[in-house]
Amino acid sequence: MLIISRVVSLGGIVAPRCTSLCVSHFSACHCLTSPKRRSPYSSVDSERYSSLLKSVMSARVSSQTPESLQAEDEHIYGPVVKAQAPSSAPRRREPRTLHPFLRSEETEETEESGPPVRISLNRGQGRSLVPSVTRILQQTLSPEQIFYLERWKRRMVAELGEEGFKEYSQNLFRQGKLFHSALEEILTAGDTKRNKSASETPEHPPEVRGYMESVSHVLEDISAVRAIESTVQHDTLNYLGIADCVARYRGVLCVIDWKTSEKPKPFLGNTYDNPIQVAAYAGALNNDDNYKYQVENGLIVVAYKDGSPAHAHQLNSELMLEYWNTWLIRLEEFTDPR
DNA sequence: GGATCCTTCTTCTTCTTC
């Protein structure tokens, strides 16, 4: 009985996500490539539950009440942070103003054999007021995303302590940065060096060797690197960012985003807002006079520390347009918050 | 030289059984 009331109360938090996700922005960024999810309760094995019930009823839980369970949770994880009421307005499917993803005028094809471009960010040139892609995505997270992120953090702090969590987070960031630096070095070096086994390059710090091994099969398919860690800015829409890489992947010119992850991310839907980030960079690059070409495709590469093969998620031009529209919605939410 | 910025990553139900 008591367990049931707990399940129900959890369901009260979880259920809105299940029903509203597909009409919120999640549908645009997550459901495009993954099959529709069924209700978590639609396949309940009633027989299993009946045995669970019996065991619960006979177990020594009689001193527990929903209130004590709630108190227990609060004791372990801290006060409950409730997700915003499910009645909150679902995200729009279309931006108020459509902006083209590609430039309308012809762009010249540039030489691909030269060294990759790297336009560094210079905030001093009237860019100080231009918001970044990361900041905009961060500040327009959905209530559901905020809820799950806060819950995750609460659990981690409960497990590791404040200091431990801080150290854990810093370590994740450090690994991500080292991984990016190692890739930058390899991709700048050109095809010859890159085609050697990435794991053989001894100059990489030990912490990134697994990640480099993980992406080695992807690097084999990368050619014609045109830009690395390069600033892209959209003057009309007023935002900027730094794209990890622009190169050909299996012959197709892509904006590439490298990611490290502790959890496997075999599906595009596992990458949360990453596709929106890539579309935002591509849209900016396509409207940035510093780049004399356009990019219609994207690639998100998720690397793993244990060296297991990275997942490479390709975003074709159709998908990029979908995420471009999602980006425009997020940008509007950032620019004129309701 | 110091301050600030961009980016780095974190979310998706949860348990038992084989």
Coordinates of C-alpha atoms (C1' of nucleotides) in Angstrom, one line a residue:
Chain A
M1 CA 0.0 0.0 0.0
L2 CA 2.7 2.4 1.1
I3 CA 4.8 1.5 -1.9
I4 CA 1.9 2.1 -4.1
S5 CA 1.3 5.6 -2.8
R6 CA 5.0 6.2 -3.5
V7 CA 4.8 5.0 -7.0
V8 CA 1.7 7.2 -7.5
S9 CA 3.4 10.2 -6.1
L10 CA 6.4 9.7 -8.3
G11 CA 4.1 9.2 -11.2
G12 CA 2.6 12.6 -10.4
I13 CA 6.0 14.1 -11.2
V14 CA 6.9 11.8 -14.1
A15 CA 3.6 11.6 -15.8
P16 CA 3.5 15.2 -17.1
R17 CA 6.7 14.6 -18.8
C18 CA 5.4 11.6 -20.6
T19 CA 2.3 13.4 -21.8
S20 CA 3.6 16.8 -22.5
L21 CA 7.0 16.0 -23.9
C22 CA 5.7 15.2 -27.3
V23 CA 3.9 18.5 -27.6
S24 CA 6.8 20.5 -26.0
H25 CA 10.1 21.4 -27.6
F26 CA 11.3 17.9 -26.7
S27 CA 9.3 16.6 -29.6
A28 CA 11.2 18.8 -32.0
C29 CA 14.6 18.0 -30.7
H30 CA 14.3 14.4 -29.4
C31 CA 11.5 12.6 -31.1
L32 CA 12.6 13.3 -34.6
T33 CA 14.7 10.2 -34.9
S34 CA 13.5 8.0 -32.1
P35 CA 10.4 5.9 -32.0
K36 CA 7.5 7.2 -30.0
R37 CA 7.7 6.3 -26.4
R38 CA 4.9 4.5 -24.8
S39 CA 3.6 5.3 -21.4
P40 CA 5.8 3.7 -18.8
Y41 CA 2.8 2.1 -17.3
S42 CA 1.3 0.7 -20.5
S43 CA 3.2 -2.5 -20.3
V44 CA 2.9 -3.1 -16.5
D45 CA 3.0 -6.8 -15.7
S46 CA 0.1 -7.0 -13.3
E47 CA 1.0 -10.5 -12.3
R48 CA 4.4 -9.2 -11.2
Y49 CA 2.8 -6.4 -9.3
S50 CA 0.5 -8.7 -7.5
S51 CA 3.4 -10.6 -6.2
L52 CA 5.2 -7.4 -5.3
L53 CA 2.0 -6.3 -3.5
K54 CA 2.0 -9.5 -1.5
S55 CA 5.7 -9.1 -0.6
V56 CA 5.2 -5.5 0.4
M57 CA 2.2 -6.2 2.5
S58 CA 4.1 -8.9 4.4
A59 CA 7.3 -6.9 4.7
R60 CA 8.3 -4.8 7.7
V61 CA 7.3 -1.4 6.3
S62 CA 4.3 -0.7 8.5
S63 CA 6.1 2.2 10.3
Q64 CA 6.5 4.0 7.0
T65 CA 4.1 6.6 5.7
P66 CA 4.1 8.7 2.6
E67 CA 5.2 11.5 4.8
S68 CA 8.1 9.6 6.2
L69 CA 9.1 8.5 2.7
Q70 CA 9.0 12.1 1.6
A71 CA 11.1 13.1 4.7
E72 CA 13.5 10.3 3.9
D73 CA 13.9 11.6 0.4
E74 CA 14.4 15.1 1.6
H75 CA 17.0 13.9 4.1
I76 CA 18.9 12.0 1.4
Y77 CA 18.5 14.4 -1.5
G78 CA 17.4 17.7 0.0
P79 CA 14.1 19.4 -0.5
V80 CA 12.1 18.4 -3.6
V81 CA 12.4 20.8 -6.5
K82 CA 9.2 20.4 -8.3
A83 CA 9.0 20.6 -12.1
Q84 CA 6.9 23.5 -13.4
A85 CA 3.2 22.8 -13.5
P86 CA 2.3 20.7 -16.5
S87 CA -0.2 23.4 -17.5
S88 CA 2.7 25.6 -18.6
A89 CA 2.4 26.5 -22.2
P90 CA 4.0 24.0 -24.5
R91 CA 6.7 25.2 -26.8
R92 CA 5.7 26.5 -30.1
R93 CA 6.5 24.4 -33.1
E94 CA 7.3 27.2 -35.4
P95 CA 9.3 30.4 -34.7
R96 CA 7.5 33.7 -35.1
T97 CA 9.9 34.8 -37.7
L98 CA 11.5 32.5 -40.1
H99 CA 15.1 33.2 -41.0
P100 CA 16.8 31.3 -43.9
F101 CA 19.4 28.7 -42.8
L102 CA 21.4 29.3 -46.0
R103 CA 22.5 32.4 -47.7
S104 CA 20.5 33.1 -50.8
E105 CA 23.3 34.5 -52.9
E106 CA 25.8 32.2 -54.5
T107 CA 28.9 31.5 -52.5
E108 CA 32.2 30.8 -54.1
E109 CA 33.8 27.4 -53.6
T110 CA 37.1 27.8 -51.9
E111 CA 40.3 25.8 -51.9
E112 CA 40.1 22.9 -49.6
S113 CA 43.7 21.9 -49.4
G114 CA 45.0 24.8 -47.3
P115 CA 45.4 24.7 -43.5
P116 CA 42.2 25.0 -41.5
V117 CA 40.9 28.4 -40.6
R118 CA 40.8 29.4 -37.0
I119 CA 39.0 32.7 -36.2
S120 CA 39.5 33.4 -32.6
L121 CA 36.9 35.1 -30.5
N122 CA 37.6 38.7 -30.0
R123 CA 35.0 40.2 -27.7
G124 CA 36.5 43.6 -27.9
Q125 CA 35.2 44.3 -31.4
G126 CA 31.7 45.3 -30.5
R127 CA 30.9 41.7 -29.7
S128 CA 30.6 42.2 -26.0
L129 CA 26.8 42.4 -26.2
V130 CA 26.3 39.5 -28.5
P131 CA 25.1 36.4 -26.6
S132 CA 26.6 33.0 -27.3
V133 CA 24.9 29.8 -28.4
T134 CA 25.8 28.1 -25.2
R135 CA 24.3 30.8 -23.0
I136 CA 21.1 31.0 -25.0
L137 CA 20.6 27.2 -24.8
Q138 CA 21.4 27.2 -21.1
Q139 CA 19.0 30.0 -20.4
T140 CA 16.1 28.5 -22.4
L141 CA 16.1 25.0 -21.0
S142 CA 12.6 23.6 -20.6
P143 CA 11.2 23.1 -17.1
E144 CA 11.6 19.4 -17.6
Q145 CA 15.2 19.7 -18.5
I146 CA 15.8 21.9 -15.4
F147 CA 14.0 19.5 -13.2
Y148 CA 16.0 16.4 -14.3
L149 CA 19.3 18.3 -14.2
E150 CA 18.6 19.5 -10.7
R151 CA 17.5 16.1 -9.6
W152 CA 20.6 14.6 -11.0
K153 CA 22.8 17.2 -9.2
R154 CA 21.0 16.7 -6.0
R155 CA 21.6 12.9 -6.1
M156 CA 25.2 13.4 -7.1
V157 CA 25.8 15.9 -4.2
A158 CA 24.1 13.4 -1.8
E159 CA 26.5 10.7 -3.0
L160 CA 29.8 12.7 -3.4
G161 CA 29.2 15.8 -1.1
E162 CA 29.4 19.4 -2.3
E163 CA 33.2 19.3 -2.6
G164 CA 33.2 15.9 -4.3
F165 CA 30.6 17.0 -6.8
K166 CA 32.6 20.1 -7.6
E167 CA 35.7 18.0 -8.2
Y168 CA 33.7 15.5 -10.3
S169 CA 32.3 18.3 -12.5
Q170 CA 35.7 20.0 -12.9
N171 CA 37.2 16.7 -13.9
L172 CA 34.5 16.2 -16.6
F173 CA 35.2 19.6 -18.0
R174 CA 38.9 19.1 -17.9
Q175 CA 38.6 15.8 -19.8
G176 CA 36.4 17.5 -22.4
K177 CA 38.9 20.3 -22.9
L178 CA 41.9 17.9 -23.1
F179 CA 40.0 15.8 -25.7
H180 CA 39.2 18.9 -27.7
S181 CA 42.9 20.0 -27.6
A182 CA 44.1 16.6 -28.7
L183 CA 41.7 16.6 -31.6
E184 CA 42.7 20.1 -32.5
E185 CA 46.3 19.0 -32.7
I186 CA 45.5 16.0 -34.8
L187 CA 43.2 17.8 -37.2
T188 CA 45.5 20.8 -37.7
A189 CA 48.3 18.4 -38.5
G190 CA 46.7 17.3 -41.6
D191 CA 45.7 14.0 -43.2
T192 CA 49.0 12.2 -43.0
K193 CA 49.3 12.3 -39.2
R194 CA 45.6 11.8 -38.7
N195 CA 45.6 8.6 -40.6
K196 CA 48.0 7.0 -38.2
S197 CA 46.3 5.2 -35.4
A198 CA 45.2 8.0 -33.0
S199 CA 45.9 5.7 -30.0
E200 CA 49.6 5.5 -31.1
T201 CA 50.2 9.2 -30.6
P202 CA 52.1 9.3 -27.3
E203 CA 52.0 13.0 -26.8
H204 CA 48.4 12.9 -25.7
P205 CA 47.8 13.0 -21.9
P206 CA 46.8 9.5 -20.6
E207 CA 43.3 10.7 -19.7
V208 CA 42.4 11.3 -23.3
R209 CA 43.9 8.2 -24.9
G210 CA 40.7 6.2 -24.5
Y211 CA 38.7 9.0 -26.1
M212 CA 41.1 9.2 -29.0
E213 CA 40.9 5.5 -29.5
S214 CA 37.2 5.8 -29.4
V215 CA 37.1 8.4 -32.2
S216 CA 39.8 6.8 -34.3
H217 CA 37.3 5.1 -36.7
V218 CA 35.5 8.5 -37.2
L219 CA 38.8 10.3 -37.9
E220 CA 39.5 7.9 -40.7
D221 CA 36.4 9.3 -42.4
I222 CA 37.3 12.9 -41.9
S223 CA 38.9 14.9 -44.7
A224 CA 39.3 18.5 -46.0
V225 CA 39.4 20.1 -42.6
R226 CA 38.4 23.8 -43.2
A227 CA 37.9 25.3 -39.8
I228 CA 38.9 24.4 -36.2
E229 CA 37.6 26.0 -33.0
S230 CA 36.5 28.9 -35.1
T231 CA 34.1 31.8 -34.2
V232 CA 30.9 32.0 -36.2
Q233 CA 28.6 35.0 -35.9
H234 CA 25.2 35.8 -37.2
D235 CA 24.9 39.5 -37.5
T236 CA 21.2 39.6 -38.3
L237 CA 20.1 37.3 -35.5
N238 CA 22.7 38.6 -33.2
Y239 CA 24.4 35.6 -31.7
L240 CA 27.8 34.0 -31.9
G241 CA 29.6 30.8 -31.0
I242 CA 32.7 28.7 -31.6
A243 CA 32.3 25.7 -33.9
D244 CA 34.5 22.8 -33.0
C245 CA 35.3 21.8 -36.6
V246 CA 34.2 22.1 -40.2
A247 CA 35.3 19.2 -42.4
R248 CA 34.1 16.6 -44.7
Y249 CA 32.8 13.4 -43.1
R250 CA 32.5 10.6 -45.7
G251 CA 32.7 13.3 -48.3
V252 CA 29.9 15.5 -46.9
L253 CA 30.8 18.9 -45.6
C254 CA 29.7 19.1 -41.9
V255 CA 29.8 21.3 -38.8
I256 CA 31.2 18.8 -36.4
D257 CA 30.8 18.8 -32.6
W258 CA 32.9 16.5 -30.5
K259 CA 31.6 15.4 -27.2
T260 CA 32.8 13.2 -24.3
S261 CA 30.3 11.2 -22.4
E262 CA 30.3 8.8 -19.5
K263 CA 27.0 7.2 -20.6
P264 CA 26.6 5.6 -24.0
K265 CA 24.6 7.8 -26.4
P266 CA 23.7 5.5 -29.3
F267 CA 20.8 7.6 -30.5
L268 CA 20.6 11.2 -31.6
G269 CA 17.9 11.7 -29.0
N270 CA 20.4 10.9 -26.3
T271 CA 22.3 14.1 -27.1
Y272 CA 19.7 16.5 -25.8
D273 CA 20.3 20.0 -27.2
N274 CA 23.5 19.1 -29.1
P275 CA 21.8 19.0 -32.5
I276 CA 20.3 22.5 -31.9
Q277 CA 23.8 23.7 -31.0
V278 CA 25.2 22.3 -34.3
A279 CA 22.4 23.8 -36.3
A280 CA 22.9 27.2 -34.6
Y281 CA 26.6 27.1 -35.5
A282 CA 25.9 26.1 -39.1
G283 CA 23.3 28.8 -39.5
A284 CA 25.7 31.4 -38.2
L285 CA 28.6 30.2 -40.4
N286 CA 26.3 30.3 -43.4
N287 CA 25.6 34.0 -42.7
D288 CA 29.1 35.0 -41.7
D289 CA 31.1 36.8 -44.4
N290 CA 34.3 35.3 -43.0
Y291 CA 33.3 32.0 -44.5
K292 CA 33.0 31.9 -48.2
Y293 CA 31.1 28.6 -48.3
Q294 CA 28.0 27.1 -46.7
V295 CA 27.4 24.0 -44.7
E296 CA 24.1 22.2 -44.7
N297 CA 25.0 19.1 -42.7
G298 CA 26.1 18.3 -39.2
L299 CA 27.8 15.6 -37.2
I300 CA 27.8 14.9 -33.5
V301 CA 30.6 12.6 -32.3
V302 CA 30.2 11.1 -28.8
A303 CA 33.5 9.6 -27.5
Y304 CA 34.0 7.2 -24.6
K305 CA 36.8 7.1 -22.1
D306 CA 37.1 3.3 -22.2
G307 CA 37.9 3.5 -25.9
S308 CA 34.8 1.8 -27.1
P309 CA 33.8 3.1 -30.6
A310 CA 32.4 6.6 -30.6
H311 CA 28.8 7.2 -31.8
A312 CA 28.7 9.4 -34.8
H313 CA 25.3 11.0 -35.4
Q314 CA 24.8 12.5 -38.8
L315 CA 22.4 15.4 -39.3
N316 CA 21.4 15.6 -42.9
S317 CA 20.2 18.9 -44.4
E318 CA 16.5 18.2 -43.7
L319 CA 17.2 17.4 -40.1
M320 CA 19.4 20.5 -39.8
L321 CA 16.5 22.7 -41.1
E322 CA 14.3 21.2 -38.4
Y323 CA 16.8 22.0 -35.7
W324 CA 17.4 25.4 -37.2
N325 CA 13.7 26.2 -36.6
T326 CA 14.0 24.8 -33.0
W327 CA 17.0 27.1 -32.6
L328 CA 15.0 30.1 -33.8
I329 CA 12.4 29.4 -31.2
R330 CA 15.0 29.1 -28.4
L331 CA 16.5 32.3 -29.7
E332 CA 13.2 34.1 -29.6
E333 CA 12.6 32.8 -26.0
F334 CA 15.9 34.2 -25.0
T335 CA 15.5 37.5 -26.7
D336 CA 11.9 38.2 -25.6
P337 CA 11.2 36.1 -22.5
R338 CA 7.5 35.9 -21.8
Chain B
dG1 C1' 47.9 41.9 -15.5
dG2 C1' 43.1 41.1 -14.3
dA3 C1' 38.4 40.4 -15.7
dT4 C1' 35.3 38.3 -18.8
dC5 C1' 33.8 35.3 -22.4
dC6 C1' 33.2 30.6 -24.8
dT7 C1' 33.4 26.1 -24.1
dT8 C1' 34.0 21.9 -21.5
dC9 C1' 29.5 18.2 -19.1
dT10 C1' 25.3 16.9 -16.5
dT11 C1' 18.9 14.9 -17.8
dC12 C1' 15.3 10.7 -20.4
dT13 C1' 11.5 5.1 -14.9
dT14 C1' 13.3 1.6 -12.2
dC15 C1' 13.4 -2.8 -10.5
dT16 C1' 14.1 -8.1 -10.8
dT17 C1' 15.4 -12.2 -13.1
dC18 C1' 18.1 -15.0 -16.1

